[in-house]
Amino acid sequence: MDRHAVKLALTTAVAAAGAPDACRAQDVMPVVTVTAQSRSQDIQNVPIAVQTLAGSALRDVGVVNLAGMDAFVPGLSVEPLQSTRPIIFLRGVGTEDYGIGTDSPVGIFTDSVYVGKTGGSLLNFNDVKRIEVLKGPQGTLFGRNAAAGVISIVTNDPLERTEASGLVRVGTRGAVHTELLYNTPLAEGLALRISALDQRDNGWVRNTFNGQRMGDEGERGLRATVRWRRDDTDAILGWEHGVMRVSGPPVFSLTGGKIDFGGPATWVDPRKQPLANDAEPNAQARTFDGLTLRVTTPLRHATLSSITAYRHFNTQNWQDNDGSVNPAAYIGIGNVESNSTWQQEFKLSGQNGALDWVGGVSAYRERATQTQHVDLTTLSLDTLIRHAAGSAPYATLTGLAQGIGRATGNAALQGLSLAGLPWRESIHDKGEYRAYAVYGDLLWHVNPVTNLTVGGRLTHDDKRFSWYNPPRIASELDARLAVMQQAQLFPTAVALKLLTPQQAASLQAVVARNVEFNNTVSSTSPFPASRSWNNFSPRIVLDRHLTRDHMVYGSWSKGYLAGGFDALGVNGYYDEELVTNTEIGIKGRVRALGLSYEASIFHYDYTNLQSLTLVPANAGAGVPSYQVVNSDQRATGAELSAQWTLNRIWRLNGALAYLDQTYAHYVSPSGVRLDGQPAGAPRLSASAGATARWALWNGTADFNVMLGYIGERRCNADTRAQGTCNPDGSVDTGAAREKVDVRLGWTAPSGNWGVGAVVTNLTNRQTIAISTLGSVVGSPYSYVSKPRAIALELRGRL
């Protein structure tokens, strides 16, 4: 059996009229086989909290990437505020940092290959078979450690038969979604599978600044896989290519487009404001390529598996950072990234008597570059410096120049203005990382009803990093400053007692030096740093079958994530993250009812969890900066899920997660001690749904609804003060959110074609996420989620 096979089509359900027929429910009850422990097992026998979603079920309701499915996995949160920089959390653990110096504690894998940085993680699903979400540390089970858990994406492998299919959806806002698939045998034991997708629309909101629409979709992808089988050896070579080109993320003013330093008390609902973004450029782009070779071959007493993979992506994100078209509030941000990774993993697995075992070694190498830009103007610089230090240097110099020009008859000074001139600062980062690991997992069948699993992972990480922040680029400003120097503006102003010598020196320094990236040690050449870490992470699990269909388990495990570097803070680094997780659970099925269930309670202590925080600037420095900060956190939680096969038509699914997450030790950058206060994750999240298939007009009708709920964010003293968490306020930041996706379709009697209608975000709920970066110029802004979308579908196959 293919080790990565899964015999599951995830089906969700809603109550149907009439009681279920017990015997028939037992007959059609699905058996789920997963490989979460690197061995094929019935999911009900796997002592790990696992949730699985079938790719076909997600496609049916229009879910195209990870960002669209998080509401249906309680405990998972994926915020696609920027398409190239998603924010991913699992059980309250994740990071908001998008710098190349950090990693995410949520490991994302495609066909057992570590995706790496989040810039390449939000690809659209292309021929996906299933998605497994494993919660808790998983270092002994995957080739790269994942301290918080794993999202494992599994694609379809080539088959030795001919298949051809296509899907076209046409929907609101000019949306067109196309998928094509062709699978064919090339020779005995040799098969080819090619799949392609294209998704685009015109955007959901119009920018009043230039009349262009934003919030659009524009992604296409191609996957080609060849599979060769001879005797018991299986080799799969796959290539994936993806291109995204869309507008920058639309951001909405919280102050009605006005400069207002009043704070959250004066904010207005951004969902009721027109979009006005004047950043230039304003676009997002990604090009992704991946090549993977997977080989499995039997040895005398074991099975050898090899995974060799190369990944490369380039991304760009340019966006408005003040949410207005006021020149005095102009801030634009750009992020340009390039990333290449190479991975090699060898795994041996086997069974000897009462022992099932797996062991592996892995090597990982990554090279990444990142340039982050901040675009301002002398008008917006005056706004932020006036607010921070009480002075407006460019307005002051303009007034001095014109006044002295009139007094001295200097025509060059009389007409000189420093207002509205462009200013760009940049920081260039480079990183090179290597990681090596040896890991193993041993399952001992103590007796027919009891199993003991012991595993561990030994990891070595080595990272090298450099920062370079050259002088700001402001050619127009420099040309006009040169005119002032040539006209002896500053000596004249001092002689006329318009300025003191100290004021003249201060003004000359302010207009010449960087405001944001101003570290002198990296201003003339790159500043290098290197760090390395070693870690051993163990895992112990004991499970016992109470009956054939009911099992209890207890587990204790440790997780690890290597330290890293602050991409914006020169010579800033942080140490490794460590987590200890304890969990007990029960799984089972009631065959007579067609019901299966899973429940667990857990507790973890997380040390040195990294997060990205906007740190206020020192007086006179102007722009605050995003910096990596660390905290110790702890959480206790419970999760429950169930699937109920009512009969041959209806199936139910539901899941519920509870989480109580708090800071153990943390002082925020604003100086607020948050020990014992909530870390932000909601207490409750849930999902439910329904699928049904029944005969209609000699063909088959199908219905699918998926419902997701994520509770309101838990605020603390710091987030409430900043306004980034206020579910009950007029701007309900952190409010509970829900998502309802629905499909209704019909397939012809031949089974070769069908039609359908798909609605995503049926209830048209739009949530907001606050960014306070624009607050330095009195123009904070927010992101707003997409509204409802409706599409009609045509499917066909040969």
CSV table of C-alpha atoms in Angstrom, one decimal, residues 155 205 208 320 367 411 521 525 781:
chain,number,residue,atom,x,y,z
A,155,THR,CA,-1.4,15.7,-3.7
A,205,VAL,CA,-13.4,47.2,-4.1
A,208,THR,CA,-11.1,56.2,-5.3
A,320,ASP,CA,-0.1,51.7,1.1
A,367,ARG,CA,19.5,30.7,1.1
A,411,ALA,CA,16.0,84.2,-6.7
A,521,VAL,CA,27.4,49.7,12.1
A,525,SER,CA,28.7,47.6,4.5
A,781,TYR,CA,-5.6,51.7,8.9
